[in-house]
Coordinates of C-alpha atoms and ligand atoms in Angstrom, one line a residue:
X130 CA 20.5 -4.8 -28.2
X131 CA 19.7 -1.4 -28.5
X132 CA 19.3 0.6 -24.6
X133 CA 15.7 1.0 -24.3
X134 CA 15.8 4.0 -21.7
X135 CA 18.2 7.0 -22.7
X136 CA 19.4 6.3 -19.0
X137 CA 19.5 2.3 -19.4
X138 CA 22.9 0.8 -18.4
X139 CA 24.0 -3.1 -19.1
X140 CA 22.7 -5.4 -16.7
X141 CA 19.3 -3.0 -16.0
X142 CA 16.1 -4.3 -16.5
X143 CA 12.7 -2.6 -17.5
X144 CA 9.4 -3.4 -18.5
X145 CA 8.3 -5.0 -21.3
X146 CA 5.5 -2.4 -22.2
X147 CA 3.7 0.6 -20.8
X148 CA 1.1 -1.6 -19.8
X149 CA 3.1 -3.8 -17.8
X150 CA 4.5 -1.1 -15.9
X151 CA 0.8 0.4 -15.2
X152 CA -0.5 -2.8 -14.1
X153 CA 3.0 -3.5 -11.7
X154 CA 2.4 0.2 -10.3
X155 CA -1.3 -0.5 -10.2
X156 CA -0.5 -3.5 -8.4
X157 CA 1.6 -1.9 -5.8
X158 CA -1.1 0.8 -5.1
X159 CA -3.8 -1.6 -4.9
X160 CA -3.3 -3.8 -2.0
X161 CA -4.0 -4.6 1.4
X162 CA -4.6 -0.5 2.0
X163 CA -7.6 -0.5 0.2
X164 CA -9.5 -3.6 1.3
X165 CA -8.3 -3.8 4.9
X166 CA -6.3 -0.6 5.9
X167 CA -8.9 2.0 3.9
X168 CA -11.7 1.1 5.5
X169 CA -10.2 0.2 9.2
X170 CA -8.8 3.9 9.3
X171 CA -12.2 5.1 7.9
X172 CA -14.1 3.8 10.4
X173 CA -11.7 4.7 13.5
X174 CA -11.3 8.4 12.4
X175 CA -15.0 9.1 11.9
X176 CA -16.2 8.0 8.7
X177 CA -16.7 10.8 6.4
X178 CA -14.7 13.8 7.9
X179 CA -11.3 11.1 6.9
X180 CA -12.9 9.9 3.9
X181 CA -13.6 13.3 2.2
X182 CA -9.9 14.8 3.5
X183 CA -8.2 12.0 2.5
X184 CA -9.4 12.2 -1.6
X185 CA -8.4 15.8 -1.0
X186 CA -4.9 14.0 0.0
X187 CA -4.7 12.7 -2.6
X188 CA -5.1 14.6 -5.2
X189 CA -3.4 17.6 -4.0
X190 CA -0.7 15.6 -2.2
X191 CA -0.9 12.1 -3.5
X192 CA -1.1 12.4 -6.8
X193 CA 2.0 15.0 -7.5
X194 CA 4.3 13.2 -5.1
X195 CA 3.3 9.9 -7.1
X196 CA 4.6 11.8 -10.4
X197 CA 7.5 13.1 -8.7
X198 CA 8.9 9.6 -7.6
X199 CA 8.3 8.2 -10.8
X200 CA 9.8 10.6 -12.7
X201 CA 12.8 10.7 -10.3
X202 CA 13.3 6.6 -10.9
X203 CA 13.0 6.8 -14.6
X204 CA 15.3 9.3 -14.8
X205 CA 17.8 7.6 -11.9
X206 CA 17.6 4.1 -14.0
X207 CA 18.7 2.7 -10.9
X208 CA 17.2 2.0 -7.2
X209 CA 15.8 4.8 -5.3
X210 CA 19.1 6.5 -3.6
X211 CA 21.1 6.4 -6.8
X212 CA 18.1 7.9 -8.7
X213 CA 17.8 10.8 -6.3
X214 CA 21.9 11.2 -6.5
X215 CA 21.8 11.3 -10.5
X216 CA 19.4 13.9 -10.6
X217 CA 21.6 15.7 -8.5
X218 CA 24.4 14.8 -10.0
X219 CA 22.6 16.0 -13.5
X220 CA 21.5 19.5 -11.6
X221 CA 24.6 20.3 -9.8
X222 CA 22.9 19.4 -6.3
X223 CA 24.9 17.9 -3.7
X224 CA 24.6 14.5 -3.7
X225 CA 23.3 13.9 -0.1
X226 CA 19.6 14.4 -0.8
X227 CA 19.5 10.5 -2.0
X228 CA 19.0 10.3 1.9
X229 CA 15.2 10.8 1.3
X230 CA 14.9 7.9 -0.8
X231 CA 17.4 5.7 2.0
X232 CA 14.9 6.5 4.8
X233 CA 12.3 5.2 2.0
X234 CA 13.8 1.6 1.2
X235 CA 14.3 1.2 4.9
X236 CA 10.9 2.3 5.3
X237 CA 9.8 -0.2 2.5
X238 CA 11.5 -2.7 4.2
X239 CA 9.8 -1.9 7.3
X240 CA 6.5 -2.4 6.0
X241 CA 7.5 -5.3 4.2
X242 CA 7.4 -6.7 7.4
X243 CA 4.4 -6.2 8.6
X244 CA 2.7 -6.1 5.9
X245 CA 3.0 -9.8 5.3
X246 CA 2.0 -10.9 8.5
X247 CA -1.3 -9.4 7.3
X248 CA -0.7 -11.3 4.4
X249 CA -0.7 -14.9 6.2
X250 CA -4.2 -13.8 7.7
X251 CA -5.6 -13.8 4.1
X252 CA -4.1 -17.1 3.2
X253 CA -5.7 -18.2 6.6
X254 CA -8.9 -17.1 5.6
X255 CA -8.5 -18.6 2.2
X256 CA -8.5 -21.6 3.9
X257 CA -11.1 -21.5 5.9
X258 CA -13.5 -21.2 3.2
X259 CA -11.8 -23.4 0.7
X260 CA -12.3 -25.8 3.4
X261 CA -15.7 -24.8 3.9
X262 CA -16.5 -24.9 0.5
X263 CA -15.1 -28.5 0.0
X264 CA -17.6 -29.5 3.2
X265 CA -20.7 -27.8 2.8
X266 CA -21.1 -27.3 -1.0
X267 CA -21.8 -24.5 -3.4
X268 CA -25.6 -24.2 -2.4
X269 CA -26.2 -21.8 0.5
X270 CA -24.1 -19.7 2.8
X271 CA -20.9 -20.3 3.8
X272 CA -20.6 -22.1 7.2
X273 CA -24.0 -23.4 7.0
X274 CA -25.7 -24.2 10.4
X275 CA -22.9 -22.9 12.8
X276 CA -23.7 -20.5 14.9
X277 CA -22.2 -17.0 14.1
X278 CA -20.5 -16.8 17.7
X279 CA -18.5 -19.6 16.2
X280 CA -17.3 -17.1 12.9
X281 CA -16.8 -14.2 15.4
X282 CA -14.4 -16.5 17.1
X283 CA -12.4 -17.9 14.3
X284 CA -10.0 -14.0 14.4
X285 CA -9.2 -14.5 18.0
X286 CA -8.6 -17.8 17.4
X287 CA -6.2 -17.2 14.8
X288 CA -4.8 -13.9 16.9
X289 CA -4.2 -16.0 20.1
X290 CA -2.1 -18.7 18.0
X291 CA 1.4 -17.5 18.1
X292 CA 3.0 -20.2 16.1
X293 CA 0.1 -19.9 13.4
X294 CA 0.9 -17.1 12.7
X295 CA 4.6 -16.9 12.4
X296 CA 4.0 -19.5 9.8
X297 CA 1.4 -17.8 7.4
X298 CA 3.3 -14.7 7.6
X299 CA 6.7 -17.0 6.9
X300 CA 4.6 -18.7 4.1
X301 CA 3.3 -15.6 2.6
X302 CA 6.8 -13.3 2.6
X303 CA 8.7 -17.0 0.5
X304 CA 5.9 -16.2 -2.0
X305 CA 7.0 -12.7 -2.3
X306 CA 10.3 -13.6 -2.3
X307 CA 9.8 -16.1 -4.8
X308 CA 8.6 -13.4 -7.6
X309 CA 11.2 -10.6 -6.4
X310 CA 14.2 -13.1 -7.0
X311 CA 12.8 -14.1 -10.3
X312 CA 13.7 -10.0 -11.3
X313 CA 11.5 -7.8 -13.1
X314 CA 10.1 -9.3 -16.5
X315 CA 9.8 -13.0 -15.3
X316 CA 8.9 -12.6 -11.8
X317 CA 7.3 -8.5 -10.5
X318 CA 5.7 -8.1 -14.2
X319 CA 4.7 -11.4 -14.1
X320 CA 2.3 -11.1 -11.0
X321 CA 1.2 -7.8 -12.2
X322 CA 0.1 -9.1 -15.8
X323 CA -1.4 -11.9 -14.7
X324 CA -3.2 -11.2 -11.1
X325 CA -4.2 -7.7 -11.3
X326 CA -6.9 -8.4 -14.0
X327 CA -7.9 -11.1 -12.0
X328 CA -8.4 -9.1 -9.2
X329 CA -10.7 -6.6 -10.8
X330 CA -12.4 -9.1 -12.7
X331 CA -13.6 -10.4 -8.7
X332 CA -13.5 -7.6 -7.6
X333 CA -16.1 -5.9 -10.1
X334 CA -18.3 -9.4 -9.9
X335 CA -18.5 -9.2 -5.7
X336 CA -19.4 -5.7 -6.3
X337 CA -22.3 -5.8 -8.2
X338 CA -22.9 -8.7 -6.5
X339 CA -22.8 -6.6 -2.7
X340 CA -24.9 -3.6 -4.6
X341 CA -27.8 -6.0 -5.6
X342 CA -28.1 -7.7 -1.7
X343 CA -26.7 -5.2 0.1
X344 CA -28.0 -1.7 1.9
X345 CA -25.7 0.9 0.9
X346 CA -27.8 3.4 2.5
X347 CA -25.9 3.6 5.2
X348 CA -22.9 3.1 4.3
X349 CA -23.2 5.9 1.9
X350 CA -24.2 8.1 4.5
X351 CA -21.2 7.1 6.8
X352 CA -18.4 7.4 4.5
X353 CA -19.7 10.8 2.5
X354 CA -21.1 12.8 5.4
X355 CA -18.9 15.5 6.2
X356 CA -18.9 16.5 9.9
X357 CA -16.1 19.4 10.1
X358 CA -15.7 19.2 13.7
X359 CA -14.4 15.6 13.3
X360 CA -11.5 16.8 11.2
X361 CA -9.0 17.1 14.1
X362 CA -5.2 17.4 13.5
X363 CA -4.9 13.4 14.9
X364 CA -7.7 12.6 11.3
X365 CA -5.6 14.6 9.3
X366 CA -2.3 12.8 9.8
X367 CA -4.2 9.9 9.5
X368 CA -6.1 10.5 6.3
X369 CA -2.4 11.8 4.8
X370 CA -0.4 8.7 6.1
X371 CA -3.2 6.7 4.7
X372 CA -3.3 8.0 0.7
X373 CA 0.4 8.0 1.0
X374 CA 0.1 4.1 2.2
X375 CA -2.1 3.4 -0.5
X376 CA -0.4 5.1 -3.6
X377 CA 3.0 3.6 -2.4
X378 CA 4.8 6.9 -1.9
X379 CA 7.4 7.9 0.6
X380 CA 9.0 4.7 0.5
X381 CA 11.0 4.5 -2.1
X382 CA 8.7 1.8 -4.4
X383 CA 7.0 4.1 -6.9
X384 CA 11.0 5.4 -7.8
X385 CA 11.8 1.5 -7.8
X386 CA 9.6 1.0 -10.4
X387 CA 9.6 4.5 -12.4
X388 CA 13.5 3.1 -13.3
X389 CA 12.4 0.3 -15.2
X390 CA 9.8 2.7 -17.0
X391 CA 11.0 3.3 -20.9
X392 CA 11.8 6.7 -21.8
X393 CA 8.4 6.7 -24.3
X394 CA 6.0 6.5 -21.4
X395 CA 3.8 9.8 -20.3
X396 CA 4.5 9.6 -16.7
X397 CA 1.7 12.5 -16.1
X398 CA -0.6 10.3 -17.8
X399 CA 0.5 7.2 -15.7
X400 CA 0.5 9.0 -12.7
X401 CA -3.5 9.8 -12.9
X402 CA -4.2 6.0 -14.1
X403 CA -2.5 4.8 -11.0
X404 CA -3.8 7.3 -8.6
X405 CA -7.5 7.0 -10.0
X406 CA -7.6 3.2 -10.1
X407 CA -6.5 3.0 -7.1
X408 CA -8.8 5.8 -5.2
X409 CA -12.1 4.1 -6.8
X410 CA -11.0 0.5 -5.4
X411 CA -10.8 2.3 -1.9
X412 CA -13.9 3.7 -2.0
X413 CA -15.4 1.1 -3.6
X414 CA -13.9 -1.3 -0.8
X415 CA -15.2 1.0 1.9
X416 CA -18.8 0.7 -0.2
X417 CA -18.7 -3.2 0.0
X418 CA -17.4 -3.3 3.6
X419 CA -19.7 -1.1 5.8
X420 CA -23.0 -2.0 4.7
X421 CA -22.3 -5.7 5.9
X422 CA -20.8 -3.6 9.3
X423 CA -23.4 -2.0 9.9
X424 CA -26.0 -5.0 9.0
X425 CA -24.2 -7.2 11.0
X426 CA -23.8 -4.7 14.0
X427 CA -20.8 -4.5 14.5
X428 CA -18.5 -1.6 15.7
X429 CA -17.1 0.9 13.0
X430 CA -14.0 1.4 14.8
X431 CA -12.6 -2.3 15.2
X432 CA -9.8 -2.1 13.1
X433 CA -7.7 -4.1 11.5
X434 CA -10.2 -6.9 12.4
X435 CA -13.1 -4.9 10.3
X436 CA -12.3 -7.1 7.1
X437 CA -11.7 -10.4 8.8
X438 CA -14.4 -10.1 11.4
X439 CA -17.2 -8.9 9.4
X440 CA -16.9 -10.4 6.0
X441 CA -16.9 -13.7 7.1
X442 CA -20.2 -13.0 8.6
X443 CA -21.8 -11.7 6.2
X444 CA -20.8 -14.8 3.7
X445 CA -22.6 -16.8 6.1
X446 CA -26.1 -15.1 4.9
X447 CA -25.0 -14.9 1.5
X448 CA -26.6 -17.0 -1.2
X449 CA -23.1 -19.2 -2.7
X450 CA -21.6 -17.6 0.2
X451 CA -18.7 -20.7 0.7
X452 CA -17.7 -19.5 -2.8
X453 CA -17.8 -16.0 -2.5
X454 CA -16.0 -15.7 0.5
X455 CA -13.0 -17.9 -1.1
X456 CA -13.5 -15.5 -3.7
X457 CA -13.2 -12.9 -1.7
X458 CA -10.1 -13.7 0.0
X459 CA -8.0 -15.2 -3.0
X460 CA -9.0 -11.4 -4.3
X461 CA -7.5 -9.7 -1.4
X462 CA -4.1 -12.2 -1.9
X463 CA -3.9 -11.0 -5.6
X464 CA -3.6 -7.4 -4.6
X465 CA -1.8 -7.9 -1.4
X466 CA 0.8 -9.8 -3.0
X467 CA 1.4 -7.5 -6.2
X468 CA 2.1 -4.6 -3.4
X469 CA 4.5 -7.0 -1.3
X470 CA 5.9 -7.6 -4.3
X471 CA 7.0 -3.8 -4.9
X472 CA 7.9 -3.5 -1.4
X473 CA 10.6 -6.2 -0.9
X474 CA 11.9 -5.1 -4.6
X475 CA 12.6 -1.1 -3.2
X476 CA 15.3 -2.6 -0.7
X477 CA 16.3 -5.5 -2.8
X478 CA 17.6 -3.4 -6.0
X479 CA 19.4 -1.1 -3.5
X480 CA 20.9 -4.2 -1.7
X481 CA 22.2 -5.8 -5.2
X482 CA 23.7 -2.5 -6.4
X483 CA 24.8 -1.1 -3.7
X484 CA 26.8 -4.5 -2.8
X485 CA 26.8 -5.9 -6.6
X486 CA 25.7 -9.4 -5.5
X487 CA 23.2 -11.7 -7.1
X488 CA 19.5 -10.7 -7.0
X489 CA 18.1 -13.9 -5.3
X490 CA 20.9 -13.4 -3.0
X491 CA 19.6 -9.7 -2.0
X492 CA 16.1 -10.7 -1.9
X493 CA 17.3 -13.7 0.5
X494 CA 19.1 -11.5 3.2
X495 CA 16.6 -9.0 3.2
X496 CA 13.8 -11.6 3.2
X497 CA 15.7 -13.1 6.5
X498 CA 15.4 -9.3 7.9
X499 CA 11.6 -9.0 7.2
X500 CA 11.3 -12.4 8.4
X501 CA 12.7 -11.6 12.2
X502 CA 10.4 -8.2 12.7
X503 CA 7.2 -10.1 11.1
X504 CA 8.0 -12.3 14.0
X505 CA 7.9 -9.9 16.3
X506 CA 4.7 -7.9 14.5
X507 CA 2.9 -11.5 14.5
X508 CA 3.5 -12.1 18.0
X509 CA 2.2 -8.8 19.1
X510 CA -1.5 -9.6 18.9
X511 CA -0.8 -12.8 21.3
X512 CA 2.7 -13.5 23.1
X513 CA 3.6 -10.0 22.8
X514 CA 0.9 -7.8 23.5
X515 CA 2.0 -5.8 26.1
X516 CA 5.5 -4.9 24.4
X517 CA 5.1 -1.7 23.4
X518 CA 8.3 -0.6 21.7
X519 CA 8.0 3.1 21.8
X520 CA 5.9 3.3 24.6
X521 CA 7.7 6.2 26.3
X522 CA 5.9 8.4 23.2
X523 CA 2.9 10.1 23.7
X524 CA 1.9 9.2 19.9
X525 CA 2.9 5.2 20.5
X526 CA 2.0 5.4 24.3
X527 CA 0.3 1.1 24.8
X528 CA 1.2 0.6 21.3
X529 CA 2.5 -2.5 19.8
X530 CA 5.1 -3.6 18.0
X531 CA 2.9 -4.3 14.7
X532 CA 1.0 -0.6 15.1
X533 CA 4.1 0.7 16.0
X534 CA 5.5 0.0 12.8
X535 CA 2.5 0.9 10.8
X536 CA 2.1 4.3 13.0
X537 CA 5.8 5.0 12.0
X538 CA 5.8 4.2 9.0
X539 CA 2.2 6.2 8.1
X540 CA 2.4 8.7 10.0
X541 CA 6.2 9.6 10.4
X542 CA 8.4 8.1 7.4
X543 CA 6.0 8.2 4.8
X544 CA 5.1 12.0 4.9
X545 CA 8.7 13.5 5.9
X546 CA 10.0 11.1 2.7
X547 CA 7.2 13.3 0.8
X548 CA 8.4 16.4 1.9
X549 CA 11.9 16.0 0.9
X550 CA 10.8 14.7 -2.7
X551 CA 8.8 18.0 -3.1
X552 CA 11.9 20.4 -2.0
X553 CA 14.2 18.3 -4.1
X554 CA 12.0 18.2 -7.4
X555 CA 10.6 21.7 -7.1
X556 CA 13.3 23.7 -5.8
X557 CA 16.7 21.7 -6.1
X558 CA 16.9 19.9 -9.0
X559 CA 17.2 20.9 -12.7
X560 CA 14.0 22.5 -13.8
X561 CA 14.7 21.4 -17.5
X562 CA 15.6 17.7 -16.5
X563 CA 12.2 17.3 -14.5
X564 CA 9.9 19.2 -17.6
X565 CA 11.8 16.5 -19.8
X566 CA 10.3 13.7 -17.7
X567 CA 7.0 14.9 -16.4
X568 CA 5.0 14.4 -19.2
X569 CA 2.8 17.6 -18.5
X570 CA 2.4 20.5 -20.2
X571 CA 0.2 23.9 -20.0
X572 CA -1.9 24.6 -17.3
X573 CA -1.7 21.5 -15.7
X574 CA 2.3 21.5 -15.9
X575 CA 1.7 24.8 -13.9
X576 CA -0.7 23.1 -11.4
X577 CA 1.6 20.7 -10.8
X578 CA 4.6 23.1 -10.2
X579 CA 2.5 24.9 -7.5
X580 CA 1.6 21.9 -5.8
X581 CA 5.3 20.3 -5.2
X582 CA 7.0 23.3 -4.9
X583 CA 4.7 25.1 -2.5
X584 CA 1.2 23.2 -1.3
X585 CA 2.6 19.9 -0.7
X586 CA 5.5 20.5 1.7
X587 CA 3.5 23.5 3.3
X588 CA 0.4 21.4 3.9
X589 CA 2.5 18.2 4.9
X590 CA 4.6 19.8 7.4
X591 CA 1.6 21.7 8.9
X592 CA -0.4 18.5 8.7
X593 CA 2.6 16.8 10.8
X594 CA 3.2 19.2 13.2
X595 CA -0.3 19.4 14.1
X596 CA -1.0 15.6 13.8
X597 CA 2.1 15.3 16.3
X598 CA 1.5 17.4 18.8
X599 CA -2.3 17.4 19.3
Ligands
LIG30 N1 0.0 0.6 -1.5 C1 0.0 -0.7 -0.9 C2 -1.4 -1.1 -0.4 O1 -2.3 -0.2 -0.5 C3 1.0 -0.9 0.2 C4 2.3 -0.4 -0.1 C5 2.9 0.7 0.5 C6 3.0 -1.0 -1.2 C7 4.1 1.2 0.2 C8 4.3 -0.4 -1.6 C9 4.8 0.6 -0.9 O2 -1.6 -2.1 0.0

């Protein structure tokens, strides 16, 4: 068989058409970021001054990093680190810059942790209403005649029960690592061909659904109100780790997946697909979730618990609300299992080529590692509370070990990771070998020079000295 990439060597895999490789990068945008972390930052940083900065993010920041990784993958052919070191090889650059893309997979792998424990929560919840569903009926809302102190309660409940949650997060990382040892056409594309339609098929329906009984009024007003003195250097970093969180960048996955991408697809074009799908289902997540907030009084700023806390009230008023609220939640798996996906697959291709062993092998051992620090990030809302790993920094003073990683990872990994990409594809590498690959031309090829060579890493570093300091 003919190599499909110029770059392809035996034994590589890539994806079976254009469309498979937007809807697996799709997939790994869309995720847990934008139905649970998107609106959770939103509402602790303010509301709109965090909304409005962080679609500046990313389409100043965001979106040309995004192409940069892709294009770096696709022309690597390989797992992030080699990538990086062929197109340095291929521009006479010292070799050493793959480091960006090792802090990435480690930073992936990170994640990948925690971001299934988060995970298990939505296959708890999926239960709880599947269950409620199979009780009470279709008719009426879910949970019908318990009171809603009861619903409040079922979050802590779940929080408080170590064990419980060890197990859902076990549960949901052996689905991920299910697909990821299946290897890229019959297990990552697989997921992505197959759920992400799904998703947005739900997710359009509960939309329309939310627009018709909901108030958006409010939430409106909350999300798009831009008060400047609530920009402070603390939202900034935030609104920055966040769009990096949500496309995927800094870690590694987007160049993961940009290697299987076939040498005839516009990686520009791609690019703006995945950042724009991804941006609407944010803000269309933030759209669904605060008007039930803010109906249901409840605070803005609770957090992580926004999604699980709230929604599950709202169901309860909801006409059909048992089967919208399963709905809901099998939703919210789809996307947070296409993004898990991409995440255990960044650490697992380097694992596999770096040490040539079997796939399933790599995804097992690096499964095992995920499995220990979910532990750990599971236990930290209940048995753990009080450890607070890097509690001797200001930034992570009475932090735990599950925002610990997630404030690392955001706020630290995921932006200095961006800043090396932008030196190393706008200043050190071949200016020929990235026009070949960037699928831009004219004005907007120019725009896109300015922004990685000089806006990105100017704004970022600014953005992370100030977010570190203040
Ligand atoms: N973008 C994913 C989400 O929004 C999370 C993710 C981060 C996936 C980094 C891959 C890499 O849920």
């Amino acid at each position: 068989m003919a190599a499909v990439g110029s770059g392809a060597r035996a034994g590589h895999e890539n994806w079976s058409s254009r469309s498979a490789f937007i809807l697996a990068a799709v997939g790994s945008a869309v995720g847990l970021g934008n139905m649970w972390r998107f609106p959770a930052e939103a509402g602790e940083n303010g509301g709109g001054a965090f909304v409005l900065f962080y679609i500046f993010c990313v389409l100043l920041i965001g979106l040309p990093v995004l192409l940069s990784e892709v294009l770096i993958g696709r022309h690597g052919q390989a797992n992030a680190p080699e990538s990086v070191r062929k197109v340095a090889r291929d521009s006479n650059a010292p070799e050493g810059w793959s480091v960006l893309a090792s802090i990435g997979v480690f930073a992936a792998f990170l994640i990948l942790s925690f971001y299934c424990v988060v995970g298990g929560w939505v296959v708890y919840y999926i239960g709880v209403f599947a269950s409620d569903l199979f009780q009470t009926g279709l008719a009426g809302g879910a949970f019908e005649g318990r009171n809603p102190d009861d619903i409040k309660a079922l979050m802590p409940g779940l929080f408080g029960d170590g064990s419980l949650m060890v197990a859902l997060n076990l549960g949901f990382l052996a689905v991920t690592m299910f697909f990821v040892a299946r290897g890229v056409s019959s297990g990552i594309e697989w997921v992505a061909v197959y759920l992400m339609p799904l998703f947005f098929i739900i997710f359009l329906a509960i939309t329309i659904y939310g627009a018709f009984t909901g108030n958006f009024g409010d939430a409106v007003a909350y999300l798009f109100t831009f008060d400047f003195s609530k920009l402070t250097g603390e939202v900034m970093l935030a609104a920055v780790g966040q769009a990096f969180f949500s496309l995927s960048l800094g870690v590694a996955g987007m160049m993961t997946y940009g290697a299987y991408a076939n040498r005839d697809t516009n990686l520009g074009e791609t690019s703006g697909i995945i950042a724009g799908a991804d941006t609407m289902v944010a803000l269309l997540a933030g759209l669904a979730i605060f008007p039930i907030v803010f109906a249901a009084g409840l605070a803005t700023n609770a957090g992580p618990g926004l999604m699980f806390e709230s929604l599950p009230l709202a169901f309860q008023q909801m006409p059909f609300g048992s089967l919208i609220g399963l709905a809901f939640f099998v939703m919210v798996f789809f996307a947070a299992l296409t993004s898990s996906v991409s995440l255990l697959e960044a650490p697992t291709a380097w694992t596999f080529e770096k040490f040539k062993i079997a796939r399933p092998v790599a995804t097992i051992i690096v499964g095992a590692g995920a499995a220990v620090l979910g532990a750990l990030s599971a236990l930290s809302f209940n048995d753990l509370a009080e450890f607070y790993p890097l509690g001797f920094i200001p930034l992570f003073a009475e932090t735990n070990f599950f925002d610990t990683l997630d404030g690392l990872t955001a706020k630290l990994f995921m932006p200095i990771g961006a800043i090396l990409t932008c030196i190393f594809v706008g200043w050190i590498a071949d200016a020929r070998l990235i026009d070949n690959e960037n699928g831009l031309d004219g004005a907007l090829h120019k725009l896109w020079r300015v922004l990685v060579r000089f806006v990105c890493p100017i704004v970022l570093a600014v953005i992370l000295f100030v977010g570190l300091t203040s």
